[in-house]
Amino acid sequence: MKDVVIVSTCRTAVGTFGGSLRDLNAATLGSIVMRE
């Protein structure tokens, strides 16, 4: 198995508990970041 490393960063949306991102689960948010 190959090592996984972080080579850059990106900003993600910041929301409040129960706010506009409440309908997105962690996997969906993570996939958005990975596509970035």
Short mmCIF file of N, CA and C in Angstrom, two decimals:
data_model
loop_
_atom_site.label_atom_id
_atom_site.label_comp_id
_atom_site.label_asym_id
_atom_site.label_seq_id
_atom_site.Cartn_x
_atom_site.Cartn_y
_atom_site.Cartn_z
N MET A 1 0.84 -1.18 0.00
CA MET A 1 0.00 0.00 0.00
C MET A 1 0.89 1.24 0.00
N LYS A 2 0.53 2.22 -0.79
CA LYS A 2 1.30 3.46 -0.87
C LYS A 2 0.91 4.40 0.26
N ASP A 3 1.87 5.23 0.66
CA ASP A 3 1.60 6.24 1.68
C ASP A 3 0.74 7.36 1.11
N VAL A 4 -0.13 7.88 1.92
CA VAL A 4 -0.98 9.01 1.53
C VAL A 4 -0.42 10.25 2.21
N VAL A 5 -0.23 11.33 1.43
CA VAL A 5 0.29 12.58 1.99
C VAL A 5 -0.58 13.73 1.53
N ILE A 6 -0.61 14.78 2.33
CA ILE A 6 -1.32 16.01 1.97
C ILE A 6 -0.31 16.93 1.29
N VAL A 7 -0.59 17.33 0.04
CA VAL A 7 0.36 18.14 -0.70
C VAL A 7 -0.09 19.59 -0.87
N SER A 8 -1.33 19.88 -0.55
CA SER A 8 -1.80 21.26 -0.58
C SER A 8 -3.08 21.36 0.24
N THR A 9 -3.55 22.57 0.42
CA THR A 9 -4.76 22.79 1.21
C THR A 9 -5.78 23.57 0.40
N CYS A 10 -6.99 23.58 0.86
CA CYS A 10 -8.02 24.43 0.26
C CYS A 10 -8.99 24.84 1.36
N ARG A 11 -9.63 25.96 1.17
CA ARG A 11 -10.62 26.42 2.14
C ARG A 11 -11.94 25.71 1.92
N THR A 12 -12.59 25.41 3.01
CA THR A 12 -13.91 24.79 2.93
C THR A 12 -14.94 25.73 3.54
N ALA A 13 -16.16 25.45 3.26
CA ALA A 13 -17.24 26.27 3.81
C ALA A 13 -17.29 26.13 5.33
N VAL A 14 -17.61 27.21 5.98
CA VAL A 14 -17.76 27.19 7.44
C VAL A 14 -19.21 27.54 7.74
N GLY A 15 -19.85 26.71 8.50
CA GLY A 15 -21.25 26.95 8.82
C GLY A 15 -21.50 26.80 10.31
N THR A 16 -22.69 27.15 10.69
CA THR A 16 -23.09 26.98 12.08
C THR A 16 -23.91 25.71 12.22
N PHE A 17 -23.96 25.17 13.42
CA PHE A 17 -24.72 23.95 13.67
C PHE A 17 -26.18 24.18 13.29
N GLY A 18 -26.70 23.31 12.41
CA GLY A 18 -28.08 23.44 11.97
C GLY A 18 -28.28 24.51 10.91
N GLY A 19 -27.19 24.99 10.32
CA GLY A 19 -27.28 26.06 9.33
C GLY A 19 -27.47 25.53 7.92
N SER A 20 -26.95 26.25 6.95
CA SER A 20 -27.20 25.94 5.55
C SER A 20 -26.56 24.63 5.08
N LEU A 21 -25.58 24.11 5.81
CA LEU A 21 -24.93 22.86 5.41
C LEU A 21 -25.52 21.64 6.11
N ARG A 22 -26.60 21.80 6.85
CA ARG A 22 -27.15 20.73 7.68
C ARG A 22 -27.60 19.52 6.88
N ASP A 23 -27.95 19.68 5.61
CA ASP A 23 -28.44 18.56 4.81
C ASP A 23 -27.32 17.78 4.13
N LEU A 24 -26.07 18.23 4.25
CA LEU A 24 -24.94 17.54 3.64
C LEU A 24 -24.25 16.67 4.68
N ASN A 25 -23.99 15.41 4.32
CA ASN A 25 -23.28 14.54 5.26
C ASN A 25 -21.77 14.70 5.08
N ALA A 26 -21.00 14.10 5.98
CA ALA A 26 -19.55 14.26 5.96
C ALA A 26 -18.92 13.75 4.67
N ALA A 27 -19.43 12.65 4.12
CA ALA A 27 -18.88 12.10 2.89
C ALA A 27 -19.08 13.06 1.72
N THR A 28 -20.22 13.70 1.65
CA THR A 28 -20.49 14.66 0.58
C THR A 28 -19.57 15.87 0.69
N LEU A 29 -19.44 16.40 1.90
CA LEU A 29 -18.54 17.54 2.09
C LEU A 29 -17.10 17.17 1.76
N GLY A 30 -16.68 15.98 2.17
CA GLY A 30 -15.33 15.52 1.86
C GLY A 30 -15.09 15.37 0.37
N SER A 31 -16.08 14.87 -0.36
CA SER A 31 -15.91 14.70 -1.80
C SER A 31 -15.80 16.04 -2.52
N ILE A 32 -16.50 17.04 -2.01
CA ILE A 32 -16.39 18.39 -2.59
C ILE A 32 -14.97 18.91 -2.43
N VAL A 33 -14.41 18.72 -1.25
CA VAL A 33 -13.04 19.17 -0.98
C VAL A 33 -12.05 18.42 -1.85
N MET A 34 -12.22 17.11 -2.01
CA MET A 34 -11.28 16.32 -2.82
C MET A 34 -11.32 16.73 -4.29
N ARG A 35 -12.48 17.11 -4.79
CA ARG A 35 -12.58 17.57 -6.19
C ARG A 35 -11.88 18.90 -6.39
N GLU A 36 -11.84 19.72 -5.35
CA GLU A 36 -11.21 21.04 -5.41
C GLU A 36 -9.75 20.85 -5.76
#
